[in-house]
């Protein structure tokens, strides 16, 4: 072993071998660490500043922005770990390849297994990373915008905005409907949201468990029957939104999606007022606005909608056909 190397450099796997005893063997571990450090210092900022702004789910809302930041932090931590594996692998393949004559065999097996420095470093470094991530994750979950998940009927985190627009999301097999309680409780099959506004999504279900996943808004909240699951966000940019169900809910779960828009405040106001007026006669037939609904509240046929069509297409199979 060469002169005063640091403890971890001594007898690391791949370090100077004892058998040949050549004093000229380079300090492989120090070389690997140097290559790894340089690559990490170059690639981490490159990733963060060049790729980071394009990482899903984008920046349409406050929660999307926070989630993008979280993903980027995770990637900045993960990238050096990945580089560590790749550098070790590449260095080993190049340095100790069989076709390279006269190279001393690296120390491995029993010698490496009992190396106190390697074991201590492994336990300390991995524990440190995991504990830091646990603290970071807990902080991000509680403190920043409620993280975009449903917080149940009594959210612990609430936005500080003076005005919060409530939008009710009603899931059922196999569609989402949106109800706007501050505009007479009308219903829409398109999710319309004003920009620069704090929104409270009140997510519920009429039948089985669904999940409201508005990808670009970075909102994902379970839709449970008889539960008002609240999720907050603040919209920062206009754009298109795709909504999907993310909880297996039956035969047509995969077809349970629709679309939405984040539009200017004036466009939203115009749309809401016009739709409230245009759908007034339909709204009268709906159950009065409530935070949850009993599925058969509207009639004996067990349907949420008025009994104009007693057998929906999904109920026709096996059911007694109505007399026509
Ligand atoms: Cu579903």
PDB file of C-alpha atoms and ligand atoms in Angstrom:
ATOM      1  CA  UNK A   1       0.000   0.000   0.000  1.00  0.00           C
ATOM      2  CA  UNK A   2       1.320   3.383  -0.925  1.00  0.00           C
ATOM      3  CA  UNK A   3       2.017   6.252   1.434  1.00  0.00           C
ATOM      4  CA  UNK A   4      -0.417   8.195   3.654  1.00  0.00           C
ATOM      5  CA  UNK A   5      -3.683   7.528   1.902  1.00  0.00           C
ATOM      6  CA  UNK A   6      -6.940   8.414   3.653  1.00  0.00           C
ATOM      7  CA  UNK A   7      -8.498   5.461   5.488  1.00  0.00           C
ATOM      8  CA  UNK A   8     -11.187   4.819   2.862  1.00  0.00           C
ATOM      9  CA  UNK A   9      -8.615   4.693   0.124  1.00  0.00           C
ATOM     10  CA  UNK A  10      -6.790   1.819   1.717  1.00  0.00           C
ATOM     11  CA  UNK A  11      -7.634  -1.594   0.378  1.00  0.00           C
ATOM     12  CA  UNK A  12     -10.862  -0.512  -1.261  1.00  0.00           C
ATOM     13  CA  UNK A  13     -12.000  -2.991  -3.851  1.00  0.00           C
ATOM     14  CA  UNK A  14     -10.001  -2.148  -6.897  1.00  0.00           C
ATOM     15  CA  UNK A  15      -7.200  -0.510  -5.006  1.00  0.00           C
ATOM     16  CA  UNK A  16      -3.564  -1.487  -5.290  1.00  0.00           C
ATOM     17  CA  UNK A  17      -3.246  -5.200  -4.975  1.00  0.00           C
ATOM     18  CA  UNK A  18      -0.971  -6.884  -2.501  1.00  0.00           C
ATOM     19  CA  UNK A  19      -0.081  -9.945  -4.552  1.00  0.00           C
ATOM     20  CA  UNK A  20       1.943  -8.215  -7.226  1.00  0.00           C
ATOM     21  CA  UNK A  21       3.217  -5.705  -4.707  1.00  0.00           C
ATOM     22  CA  UNK A  22       4.017  -3.059  -7.340  1.00  0.00           C
ATOM     23  CA  UNK A  23       4.391   0.271  -5.571  1.00  0.00           C
ATOM     24  CA  UNK A  24       3.528   2.151  -8.747  1.00  0.00           C
ATOM     25  CA  UNK A  25      -0.141   1.092  -8.778  1.00  0.00           C
ATOM     26  CA  UNK A  26      -2.225   4.303  -9.101  1.00  0.00           C
ATOM     27  CA  UNK A  27      -4.714   5.322  -6.428  1.00  0.00           C
ATOM     28  CA  UNK A  28      -7.794   3.993  -8.210  1.00  0.00           C
ATOM     29  CA  UNK A  29     -10.340   5.011  -5.581  1.00  0.00           C
ATOM     30  CA  UNK A  30      -9.134   8.618  -5.519  1.00  0.00           C
ATOM     31  CA  UNK A  31      -9.317   8.658  -9.326  1.00  0.00           C
ATOM     32  CA  UNK A  32     -12.863   7.328  -9.344  1.00  0.00           C
ATOM     33  CA  UNK A  33     -13.965   9.876  -6.744  1.00  0.00           C
ATOM     34  CA  UNK A  34     -12.405  12.681  -8.762  1.00  0.00           C
ATOM     35  CA  UNK A  35     -14.117  11.588 -12.003  1.00  0.00           C
ATOM     36  CA  UNK A  36     -17.427  11.165 -10.159  1.00  0.00           C
ATOM     37  CA  UNK A  37     -17.148  14.566  -8.450  1.00  0.00           C
ATOM     38  CA  UNK A  38     -16.337  16.422 -11.676  1.00  0.00           C
ATOM     39  CA  UNK A  39     -19.178  14.731 -13.588  1.00  0.00           C
ATOM     40  CA  UNK A  40     -21.645  15.388 -10.752  1.00  0.00           C
ATOM     41  CA  UNK A  41     -20.674  19.049 -10.471  1.00  0.00           C
ATOM     42  CA  UNK A  42     -21.183  19.481 -14.230  1.00  0.00           C
ATOM     43  CA  UNK A  43     -24.317  17.373 -14.791  1.00  0.00           C
ATOM     44  CA  UNK A  44     -26.319  18.351 -11.681  1.00  0.00           C
ATOM     45  CA  UNK A  45     -26.557  22.085 -12.547  1.00  0.00           C
ATOM     46  CA  UNK A  46     -27.017  21.228 -16.240  1.00  0.00           C
ATOM     47  CA  UNK A  47     -29.982  19.042 -15.363  1.00  0.00           C
ATOM     48  CA  UNK A  48     -31.474  21.510 -12.893  1.00  0.00           C
ATOM     49  CA  UNK A  49     -31.319  24.553 -15.150  1.00  0.00           C
ATOM     50  CA  UNK A  50     -31.804  22.987 -18.616  1.00  0.00           C
ATOM     51  CA  UNK A  51     -34.104  20.001 -18.029  1.00  0.00           C
ATOM     52  CA  UNK A  52     -35.696  21.100 -14.733  1.00  0.00           C
ATOM     53  CA  UNK A  53     -38.099  23.700 -16.151  1.00  0.00           C
ATOM     54  CA  UNK A  54     -39.556  21.043 -18.505  1.00  0.00           C
ATOM     55  CA  UNK A  55     -40.094  18.353 -15.881  1.00  0.00           C
ATOM     56  CA  UNK A  56     -43.763  17.311 -15.453  1.00  0.00           C
ATOM     57  CA  UNK A  57     -46.280  18.426 -14.343  1.00  0.00           C
ATOM     58  CA  UNK A  58     -45.184  21.914 -15.459  1.00  0.00           C
ATOM     59  CA  UNK A  59     -45.983  25.207 -13.777  1.00  0.00           C
ATOM     60  CA  UNK A  60     -49.663  25.868 -14.494  1.00  0.00           C
ATOM     61  CA  UNK A  61     -50.541  26.025 -10.797  1.00  0.00           C
ATOM     62  CA  UNK A  62     -48.813  26.599  -7.469  1.00  0.00           C
ATOM     63  CA  UNK A  63     -49.014  22.887  -6.685  1.00  0.00           C
ATOM     64  CA  UNK A  64     -47.628  21.938 -10.124  1.00  0.00           C
ATOM     65  CA  UNK A  65     -44.700  24.294  -9.567  1.00  0.00           C
ATOM     66  CA  UNK A  66     -44.006  22.845  -6.119  1.00  0.00           C
ATOM     67  CA  UNK A  67     -44.214  19.286  -7.421  1.00  0.00           C
ATOM     68  CA  UNK A  68     -41.860  20.107 -10.278  1.00  0.00           C
ATOM     69  CA  UNK A  69     -39.410  21.543  -7.729  1.00  0.00           C
ATOM     70  CA  UNK A  70     -39.695  18.370  -5.620  1.00  0.00           C
ATOM     71  CA  UNK A  71     -39.018  16.149  -8.635  1.00  0.00           C
ATOM     72  CA  UNK A  72     -35.993  18.263  -9.546  1.00  0.00           C
ATOM     73  CA  UNK A  73     -34.570  18.058  -6.010  1.00  0.00           C
ATOM     74  CA  UNK A  74     -34.985  14.273  -6.084  1.00  0.00           C
ATOM     75  CA  UNK A  75     -33.247  14.106  -9.462  1.00  0.00           C
ATOM     76  CA  UNK A  76     -30.360  16.316  -8.311  1.00  0.00           C
ATOM     77  CA  UNK A  77     -29.816  13.890  -5.403  1.00  0.00           C
ATOM     78  CA  UNK A  78     -30.318  10.757  -7.527  1.00  0.00           C
ATOM     79  CA  UNK A  79     -28.062  11.790 -10.397  1.00  0.00           C
ATOM     80  CA  UNK A  80     -24.768  11.596  -8.407  1.00  0.00           C
ATOM     81  CA  UNK A  81     -25.821   8.182  -7.070  1.00  0.00           C
ATOM     82  CA  UNK A  82     -26.409   6.987 -10.632  1.00  0.00           C
ATOM     83  CA  UNK A  83     -23.128   8.537 -11.752  1.00  0.00           C
ATOM     84  CA  UNK A  84     -21.336   6.775  -8.873  1.00  0.00           C
ATOM     85  CA  UNK A  85     -22.507   3.385 -10.157  1.00  0.00           C
ATOM     86  CA  UNK A  86     -21.712   4.199 -13.783  1.00  0.00           C
ATOM     87  CA  UNK A  87     -18.262   5.643 -13.035  1.00  0.00           C
ATOM     88  CA  UNK A  88     -17.315   2.616 -10.900  1.00  0.00           C
ATOM     89  CA  UNK A  89     -18.559   0.263 -13.630  1.00  0.00           C
ATOM     90  CA  UNK A  90     -16.862   2.087 -16.505  1.00  0.00           C
ATOM     91  CA  UNK A  91     -13.600   2.533 -14.569  1.00  0.00           C
ATOM     92  CA  UNK A  92     -13.524  -1.163 -13.644  1.00  0.00           C
ATOM     93  CA  UNK A  93     -14.237  -2.320 -17.197  1.00  0.00           C
ATOM     94  CA  UNK A  94     -11.509  -0.087 -18.623  1.00  0.00           C
ATOM     95  CA  UNK A  95      -8.844  -0.598 -15.942  1.00  0.00           C
ATOM     96  CA  UNK A  96      -9.223  -4.277 -15.059  1.00  0.00           C
ATOM     97  CA  UNK A  97     -10.350  -5.729 -18.374  1.00  0.00           C
ATOM     98  CA  UNK A  98      -8.891  -9.184 -19.084  1.00  0.00           C
ATOM     99  CA  UNK A  99      -7.279  -8.131 -22.342  1.00  0.00           C
ATOM    100  CA  UNK A 100      -5.106  -5.614 -20.515  1.00  0.00           C
ATOM    101  CA  UNK A 101      -1.936  -7.442 -19.665  1.00  0.00           C
ATOM    102  CA  UNK A 102       0.126  -6.927 -16.538  1.00  0.00           C
ATOM    103  CA  UNK A 103      -2.502  -5.247 -14.395  1.00  0.00           C
ATOM    104  CA  UNK A 104      -2.724  -6.309 -10.787  1.00  0.00           C
ATOM    105  CA  UNK A 105      -5.957  -7.998  -9.743  1.00  0.00           C
ATOM    106  CA  UNK A 106      -8.154  -5.664  -7.645  1.00  0.00           C
ATOM    107  CA  UNK A 107      -8.852  -6.572  -4.031  1.00  0.00           C
ATOM    108  CA  UNK A 108     -12.318  -8.021  -3.648  1.00  0.00           C
ATOM    109  CA  UNK A 109     -14.294 -10.737  -1.918  1.00  0.00           C
ATOM    110  CA  UNK A 110     -13.421 -11.276   1.739  1.00  0.00           C
ATOM    111  CA  UNK A 111     -11.102  -8.266   1.926  1.00  0.00           C
ATOM    112  CA  UNK A 112     -13.732  -5.854   0.650  1.00  0.00           C
ATOM    113  CA  UNK A 113     -16.490  -7.376   2.758  1.00  0.00           C
ATOM    114  CA  UNK A 114     -14.776  -6.629   6.037  1.00  0.00           C
ATOM    115  CA  UNK A 115     -13.635  -3.129   5.126  1.00  0.00           C
ATOM    116  CA  UNK A 116     -14.737  -0.920   8.024  1.00  0.00           C
ATOM    117  CA  UNK A 117     -14.360   2.330   6.075  1.00  0.00           C
ATOM    118  CA  UNK A 118     -16.556   1.150   3.213  1.00  0.00           C
ATOM    119  CA  UNK A 119     -19.226  -0.188   5.566  1.00  0.00           C
ATOM    120  CA  UNK A 120     -19.317   2.946   7.693  1.00  0.00           C
ATOM    121  CA  UNK A 121     -19.407   5.221   4.655  1.00  0.00           C
ATOM    122  CA  UNK A 122     -22.225   3.157   3.112  1.00  0.00           C
ATOM    123  CA  UNK A 123     -24.396   3.271   6.261  1.00  0.00           C
ATOM    124  CA  UNK A 124     -23.705   6.945   7.053  1.00  0.00           C
ATOM    125  CA  UNK A 125     -24.216   8.245   3.508  1.00  0.00           C
ATOM    126  CA  UNK A 126     -27.382   6.272   2.711  1.00  0.00           C
ATOM    127  CA  UNK A 127     -28.906   7.058   6.136  1.00  0.00           C
ATOM    128  CA  UNK A 128     -28.115  10.732   5.661  1.00  0.00           C
ATOM    129  CA  UNK A 129     -29.746  10.851   2.205  1.00  0.00           C
ATOM    130  CA  UNK A 130     -32.878   8.998   3.339  1.00  0.00           C
ATOM    131  CA  UNK A 131     -33.330  11.088   6.511  1.00  0.00           C
ATOM    132  CA  UNK A 132     -32.861  14.336   4.559  1.00  0.00           C
ATOM    133  CA  UNK A 133     -35.466  13.193   2.018  1.00  0.00           C
ATOM    134  CA  UNK A 134     -37.884  12.268   4.813  1.00  0.00           C
ATOM    135  CA  UNK A 135     -37.529  15.735   6.366  1.00  0.00           C
ATOM    136  CA  UNK A 136     -37.771  17.472   2.991  1.00  0.00           C
ATOM    137  CA  UNK A 137     -40.789  15.384   1.947  1.00  0.00           C
ATOM    138  CA  UNK A 138     -42.639  16.033   5.202  1.00  0.00           C
ATOM    139  CA  UNK A 139     -42.007  19.780   4.942  1.00  0.00           C
ATOM    140  CA  UNK A 140     -43.148  19.896   1.314  1.00  0.00           C
ATOM    141  CA  UNK A 141     -46.251  17.850   2.085  1.00  0.00           C
ATOM    142  CA  UNK A 142     -47.460  20.005   4.963  1.00  0.00           C
ATOM    143  CA  UNK A 143     -46.200  23.486   4.301  1.00  0.00           C
ATOM    144  CA  UNK A 144     -46.416  24.130   0.581  1.00  0.00           C
ATOM    145  CA  UNK A 145     -49.914  24.301  -0.848  1.00  0.00           C
ATOM    146  CA  UNK A 146     -51.014  21.004   0.622  1.00  0.00           C
ATOM    147  CA  UNK A 147     -49.005  19.336  -2.175  1.00  0.00           C
ATOM    148  CA  UNK A 148     -52.052  18.997  -4.439  1.00  0.00           C
ATOM    149  CA  UNK A 149     -53.495  15.918  -2.769  1.00  0.00           C
ATOM    150  CA  UNK A 150     -56.937  15.622  -1.253  1.00  0.00           C
ATOM    151  CA  UNK A 151     -56.780  16.541   2.422  1.00  0.00           C
ATOM    152  CA  UNK A 152     -60.146  15.131   3.431  1.00  0.00           C
ATOM    153  CA  UNK A 153     -63.147  17.143   4.670  1.00  0.00           C
ATOM    154  CA  UNK A 154     -61.050  19.129   7.211  1.00  0.00           C
ATOM    155  CA  UNK A 155     -57.830  20.251   5.460  1.00  0.00           C
ATOM    156  CA  UNK A 156     -54.877  21.056   7.718  1.00  0.00           C
ATOM    157  CA  UNK A 157     -53.429  23.372   5.075  1.00  0.00           C
ATOM    158  CA  UNK A 158     -55.550  26.136   3.587  1.00  0.00           C
ATOM    159  CA  UNK A 159     -54.590  28.890   1.136  1.00  0.00           C
ATOM    160  CA  UNK A 160     -54.298  32.382   2.582  1.00  0.00           C
ATOM    161  CA  UNK A 161     -56.149  34.022  -0.331  1.00  0.00           C
ATOM    162  CA  UNK A 162     -59.151  36.147   0.583  1.00  0.00           C
ATOM    163  CA  UNK A 163     -61.198  34.657  -2.251  1.00  0.00           C
ATOM    164  CA  UNK A 164     -61.262  30.936  -2.901  1.00  0.00           C
ATOM    165  CA  UNK A 165     -63.429  29.615  -5.724  1.00  0.00           C
ATOM    166  CA  UNK A 166     -65.118  26.317  -4.786  1.00  0.00           C
ATOM    167  CA  UNK A 167     -65.528  23.784  -7.607  1.00  0.00           C
ATOM    168  CA  UNK A 168     -67.191  20.488  -6.874  1.00  0.00           C
ATOM    169  CA  UNK A 169     -65.920  17.408  -8.707  1.00  0.00           C
ATOM    170  CA  UNK A 170     -68.514  14.627  -8.884  1.00  0.00           C
ATOM    171  CA  UNK A 171     -67.128  11.287 -10.009  1.00  0.00           C
ATOM    172  CA  UNK A 172     -69.299   8.384 -11.089  1.00  0.00           C
ATOM    173  CA  UNK A 173     -68.958   5.355 -13.352  1.00  0.00           C
ATOM    174  CA  UNK A 174     -67.583   6.535 -15.723  1.00  0.00           C
ATOM    175  CA  UNK A 175     -67.401  10.281 -15.937  1.00  0.00           C
ATOM    176  CA  UNK A 176     -66.559  13.469 -14.055  1.00  0.00           C
ATOM    177  CA  UNK A 177     -69.022  16.320 -13.645  1.00  0.00           C
ATOM    178  CA  UNK A 178     -68.163  19.747 -12.247  1.00  0.00           C
ATOM    179  CA  UNK A 179     -70.537  21.797 -10.154  1.00  0.00           C
ATOM    180  CA  UNK A 180     -70.121  25.492  -9.370  1.00  0.00           C
ATOM    181  CA  UNK A 181     -71.903  26.298  -6.083  1.00  0.00           C
ATOM    182  CA  UNK A 182     -71.209  30.046  -6.243  1.00  0.00           C
ATOM    183  CA  UNK A 183     -72.986  30.239  -9.622  1.00  0.00           C
ATOM    184  CA  UNK A 184     -76.319  28.693  -8.695  1.00  0.00           C
ATOM    185  CA  UNK A 185     -74.921  25.151  -8.521  1.00  0.00           C
ATOM    186  CA  UNK A 186     -74.967  24.479 -12.269  1.00  0.00           C
ATOM    187  CA  UNK A 187     -73.209  21.432 -13.690  1.00  0.00           C
ATOM    188  CA  UNK A 188     -70.656  21.207 -16.478  1.00  0.00           C
ATOM    189  CA  UNK A 189     -68.911  18.299 -18.181  1.00  0.00           C
ATOM    190  CA  UNK A 190     -65.950  20.572 -18.923  1.00  0.00           C
ATOM    191  CA  UNK A 191     -63.716  21.784 -16.106  1.00  0.00           C
ATOM    192  CA  UNK A 192     -63.387  25.553 -16.464  1.00  0.00           C
ATOM    193  CA  UNK A 193     -61.016  27.332 -14.088  1.00  0.00           C
ATOM    194  CA  UNK A 194     -60.039  31.022 -13.877  1.00  0.00           C
ATOM    195  CA  UNK A 195     -56.337  31.945 -13.830  1.00  0.00           C
ATOM    196  CA  UNK A 196     -54.647  33.728 -10.868  1.00  0.00           C
ATOM    197  CA  UNK A 197     -57.254  32.295  -8.512  1.00  0.00           C
ATOM    198  CA  UNK A 198     -57.162  30.012  -5.508  1.00  0.00           C
ATOM    199  CA  UNK A 199     -59.415  27.020  -6.086  1.00  0.00           C
ATOM    200  CA  UNK A 200     -60.908  24.583  -3.598  1.00  0.00           C
ATOM    201  CA  UNK A 201     -61.760  21.332  -5.363  1.00  0.00           C
ATOM    202  CA  UNK A 202     -64.433  19.447  -3.424  1.00  0.00           C
ATOM    203  CA  UNK A 203     -64.118  15.907  -4.722  1.00  0.00           C
ATOM    204  CA  UNK A 204     -66.802  13.306  -4.128  1.00  0.00           C
ATOM    205  CA  UNK A 205     -68.304  10.227  -5.780  1.00  0.00           C
ATOM    206  CA  UNK A 206     -71.807   8.923  -6.441  1.00  0.00           C
ATOM    207  CA  UNK A 207     -70.895   5.250  -6.546  1.00  0.00           C
ATOM    208  CA  UNK A 208     -67.517   3.533  -6.136  1.00  0.00           C
ATOM    209  CA  UNK A 209     -64.091   4.984  -5.313  1.00  0.00           C
ATOM    210  CA  UNK A 210     -62.573   7.050  -8.121  1.00  0.00           C
ATOM    211  CA  UNK A 211     -59.681   9.493  -8.155  1.00  0.00           C
ATOM    212  CA  UNK A 212     -59.715  12.971  -9.666  1.00  0.00           C
ATOM    213  CA  UNK A 213     -56.377  13.524 -11.378  1.00  0.00           C
ATOM    214  CA  UNK A 214     -56.067  16.870 -13.150  1.00  0.00           C
ATOM    215  CA  UNK A 215     -52.557  16.341 -14.481  1.00  0.00           C
ATOM    216  CA  UNK A 216     -51.531  19.891 -15.479  1.00  0.00           C
ATOM    217  CA  UNK A 217     -53.065  21.350 -12.303  1.00  0.00           C
ATOM    218  CA  UNK A 218     -51.098  18.769 -10.266  1.00  0.00           C
ATOM    219  CA  UNK A 219     -54.202  17.853  -8.318  1.00  0.00           C
ATOM    220  CA  UNK A 220     -54.862  14.243  -7.424  1.00  0.00           C
ATOM    221  CA  UNK A 221     -57.600  13.556  -4.923  1.00  0.00           C
ATOM    222  CA  UNK A 222     -59.560  10.404  -4.149  1.00  0.00           C
ATOM    223  CA  UNK A 223     -63.277  10.559  -4.917  1.00  0.00           C
ATOM    224  CA  UNK A 224     -65.022   8.582  -2.191  1.00  0.00           C
ATOM    225  CA  UNK A 225     -68.807   8.227  -1.919  1.00  0.00           C
ATOM    226  CA  UNK A 226     -70.237  10.251   1.001  1.00  0.00           C
ATOM    227  CA  UNK A 227     -66.937  12.112   1.492  1.00  0.00           C
ATOM    228  CA  UNK A 228     -66.092  15.722   0.661  1.00  0.00           C
ATOM    229  CA  UNK A 229     -62.378  15.479  -0.142  1.00  0.00           C
ATOM    230  CA  UNK A 230     -60.855  18.965  -0.430  1.00  0.00           C
ATOM    231  CA  UNK A 231     -57.768  19.826  -2.496  1.00  0.00           C
ATOM    232  CA  UNK A 232     -56.422  23.340  -2.986  1.00  0.00           C
ATOM    233  CA  UNK A 233     -54.350  24.981  -5.664  1.00  0.00           C
ATOM    234  CA  UNK A 234     -53.724  28.419  -7.130  1.00  0.00           C
ATOM    235  CA  UNK A 235     -53.692  28.812 -10.902  1.00  0.00           C
ATOM    236  CA  UNK A 236     -50.743  30.739 -12.373  1.00  0.00           C
ATOM    237  CA  UNK A 237     -51.004  30.159 -16.138  1.00  0.00           C
ATOM    238  CA  UNK A 238     -53.759  29.566 -18.686  1.00  0.00           C
ATOM    239  CA  UNK A 239     -53.861  26.357 -20.724  1.00  0.00           C
ATOM    240  CA  UNK A 240     -55.495  23.008 -21.373  1.00  0.00           C
ATOM    241  CA  UNK A 241     -56.096  20.431 -18.667  1.00  0.00           C
ATOM    242  CA  UNK A 242     -56.609  16.686 -18.968  1.00  0.00           C
ATOM    243  CA  UNK A 243     -58.577  14.965 -16.238  1.00  0.00           C
ATOM    244  CA  UNK A 244     -58.295  11.226 -15.727  1.00  0.00           C
ATOM    245  CA  UNK A 245     -59.590   8.787 -13.187  1.00  0.00           C
ATOM    246  CA  UNK A 246     -56.615   7.240 -11.397  1.00  0.00           C
ATOM    247  CA  UNK A 247     -58.387   4.619  -9.310  1.00  0.00           C
ATOM    248  CA  UNK A 248     -59.506   1.377 -10.925  1.00  0.00           C
ATOM    249  CA  UNK A 249     -63.284   1.797 -10.798  1.00  0.00           C
ATOM    250  CA  UNK A 250     -64.792  -0.781 -13.090  1.00  0.00           C
ATOM    251  CA  UNK A 251     -65.105  -1.872 -16.695  1.00  0.00           C
ATOM    252  CA  UNK A 252     -64.717   1.524 -18.386  1.00  0.00           C
ATOM    253  CA  UNK A 253     -62.201   3.014 -15.942  1.00  0.00           C
ATOM    254  CA  UNK A 254     -59.769   3.524 -18.820  1.00  0.00           C
ATOM    255  CA  UNK A 255     -62.340   5.622 -20.650  1.00  0.00           C
ATOM    256  CA  UNK A 256     -63.042   7.846 -17.646  1.00  0.00           C
ATOM    257  CA  UNK A 257     -61.489  11.130 -18.666  1.00  0.00           C
ATOM    258  CA  UNK A 258     -62.452  14.572 -19.855  1.00  0.00           C
ATOM    259  CA  UNK A 259     -60.864  17.932 -20.427  1.00  0.00           C
ATOM    260  CA  UNK A 260     -60.688  21.400 -18.984  1.00  0.00           C
ATOM    261  CA  UNK A 261     -59.278  24.859 -19.485  1.00  0.00           C
ATOM    262  CA  UNK A 262     -57.601  27.459 -17.316  1.00  0.00           C
ATOM    263  CA  UNK A 263     -58.825  30.734 -18.816  1.00  0.00           C
ATOM    264  CA  UNK A 264     -58.612  34.455 -18.002  1.00  0.00           C
ATOM    265  CA  UNK A 265     -60.749  35.681 -15.125  1.00  0.00           C
ATOM    266  CA  UNK A 266     -63.062  37.654 -17.450  1.00  0.00           C
ATOM    267  CA  UNK A 267     -63.485  34.675 -19.809  1.00  0.00           C
ATOM    268  CA  UNK A 268     -64.347  32.469 -16.834  1.00  0.00           C
ATOM    269  CA  UNK A 269     -66.819  35.001 -15.471  1.00  0.00           C
ATOM    270  CA  UNK A 270     -68.541  35.280 -18.875  1.00  0.00           C
ATOM    271  CA  UNK A 271     -68.651  31.492 -19.282  1.00  0.00           C
ATOM    272  CA  UNK A 272     -69.987  30.886 -15.750  1.00  0.00           C
ATOM    273  CA  UNK A 273     -72.718  33.508 -15.986  1.00  0.00           C
ATOM    274  CA  UNK A 274     -73.772  32.366 -19.475  1.00  0.00           C
ATOM    275  CA  UNK A 275     -73.743  28.665 -18.520  1.00  0.00           C
ATOM    276  CA  UNK A 276     -75.681  29.298 -15.319  1.00  0.00           C
ATOM    277  CA  UNK A 277     -78.348  31.006 -17.409  1.00  0.00           C
ATOM    278  CA  UNK A 278     -78.344  28.468 -20.243  1.00  0.00           C
ATOM    279  CA  UNK A 279     -78.585  25.436 -17.934  1.00  0.00           C
ATOM    280  CA  UNK A 280     -81.036  26.944 -15.416  1.00  0.00           C
ATOM    281  CA  UNK A 281     -83.861  24.590 -16.398  1.00  0.00           C
ATOM    282  CA  UNK A 282     -81.565  21.558 -15.998  1.00  0.00           C
ATOM    283  CA  UNK A 283     -80.144  22.792 -12.697  1.00  0.00           C
ATOM    284  CA  UNK A 284     -83.662  22.892 -11.258  1.00  0.00           C
ATOM    285  CA  UNK A 285     -83.982  19.135 -11.882  1.00  0.00           C
ATOM    286  CA  UNK A 286     -80.737  18.324 -10.054  1.00  0.00           C
ATOM    287  CA  UNK A 287     -80.580  17.567  -6.353  1.00  0.00           C
ATOM    288  CA  UNK A 288     -79.869  20.791  -4.409  1.00  0.00           C
ATOM    289  CA  UNK A 289     -76.166  21.515  -4.087  1.00  0.00           C
ATOM    290  CA  UNK A 290     -74.566  19.573  -1.239  1.00  0.00           C
ATOM    291  CA  UNK A 291     -71.025  18.512  -0.358  1.00  0.00           C
ATOM    292  CA  UNK A 292     -71.954  14.847  -0.796  1.00  0.00           C
ATOM    293  CA  UNK A 293     -74.864  13.059  -2.403  1.00  0.00           C
ATOM    294  CA  UNK A 294     -76.747   9.885  -1.738  1.00  0.00           C
ATOM    295  CA  UNK A 295     -76.882   8.201  -5.139  1.00  0.00           C
ATOM    296  CA  UNK A 296     -80.612   7.567  -5.113  1.00  0.00           C
ATOM    297  CA  UNK A 297     -81.504  10.986  -3.734  1.00  0.00           C
ATOM    298  CA  UNK A 298     -83.209  11.874  -6.974  1.00  0.00           C
ATOM    299  CA  UNK A 299     -85.567   9.022  -7.518  1.00  0.00           C
ATOM    300  CA  UNK A 300     -86.560   5.417  -7.156  1.00  0.00           C
ATOM    301  CA  UNK A 301     -84.518   4.203 -10.130  1.00  0.00           C
ATOM    302  CA  UNK A 302     -81.327   4.561  -8.145  1.00  0.00           C
ATOM    303  CA  UNK A 303     -79.895   7.089 -10.580  1.00  0.00           C
ATOM    304  CA  UNK A 304     -78.466  10.460  -9.784  1.00  0.00           C
ATOM    305  CA  UNK A 305     -80.073  12.032 -12.824  1.00  0.00           C
ATOM    306  CA  UNK A 306     -83.787  12.635 -13.295  1.00  0.00           C
ATOM    307  CA  UNK A 307     -85.890   9.671 -14.330  1.00  0.00           C
ATOM    308  CA  UNK A 308     -86.321  10.744 -17.949  1.00  0.00           C
ATOM    309  CA  UNK A 309     -84.082   7.851 -18.982  1.00  0.00           C
ATOM    310  CA  UNK A 310     -84.644   5.141 -16.373  1.00  0.00           C
ATOM    311  CA  UNK A 311     -82.119   2.770 -17.933  1.00  0.00           C
ATOM    312  CA  UNK A 312     -78.726   4.196 -18.692  1.00  0.00           C
ATOM    313  CA  UNK A 313     -76.694   2.212 -21.258  1.00  0.00           C
ATOM    314  CA  UNK A 314     -74.708   0.561 -18.485  1.00  0.00           C
ATOM    315  CA  UNK A 315     -77.886  -0.599 -16.759  1.00  0.00           C
ATOM    316  CA  UNK A 316     -79.574  -2.054 -19.860  1.00  0.00           C
ATOM    317  CA  UNK A 317     -77.697  -5.346 -19.779  1.00  0.00           C
ATOM    318  CA  UNK A 318     -79.696  -7.905 -17.873  1.00  0.00           C
ATOM    319  CA  UNK A 319     -82.283  -5.395 -16.781  1.00  0.00           C
ATOM    320  CA  UNK A 320     -85.963  -5.536 -17.557  1.00  0.00           C
ATOM    321  CA  UNK A 321     -86.459  -3.391 -20.624  1.00  0.00           C
ATOM    322  CA  UNK A 322     -88.858  -0.476 -20.308  1.00  0.00           C
ATOM    323  CA  UNK A 323     -92.019  -0.725 -22.391  1.00  0.00           C
ATOM    324  CA  UNK A 324     -91.627   1.501 -25.393  1.00  0.00           C
TER     325      UNK A 324
HETATM  326 CU1  LIG B   1     -62.488   5.579 -12.156  1.00  0.00          CU
END
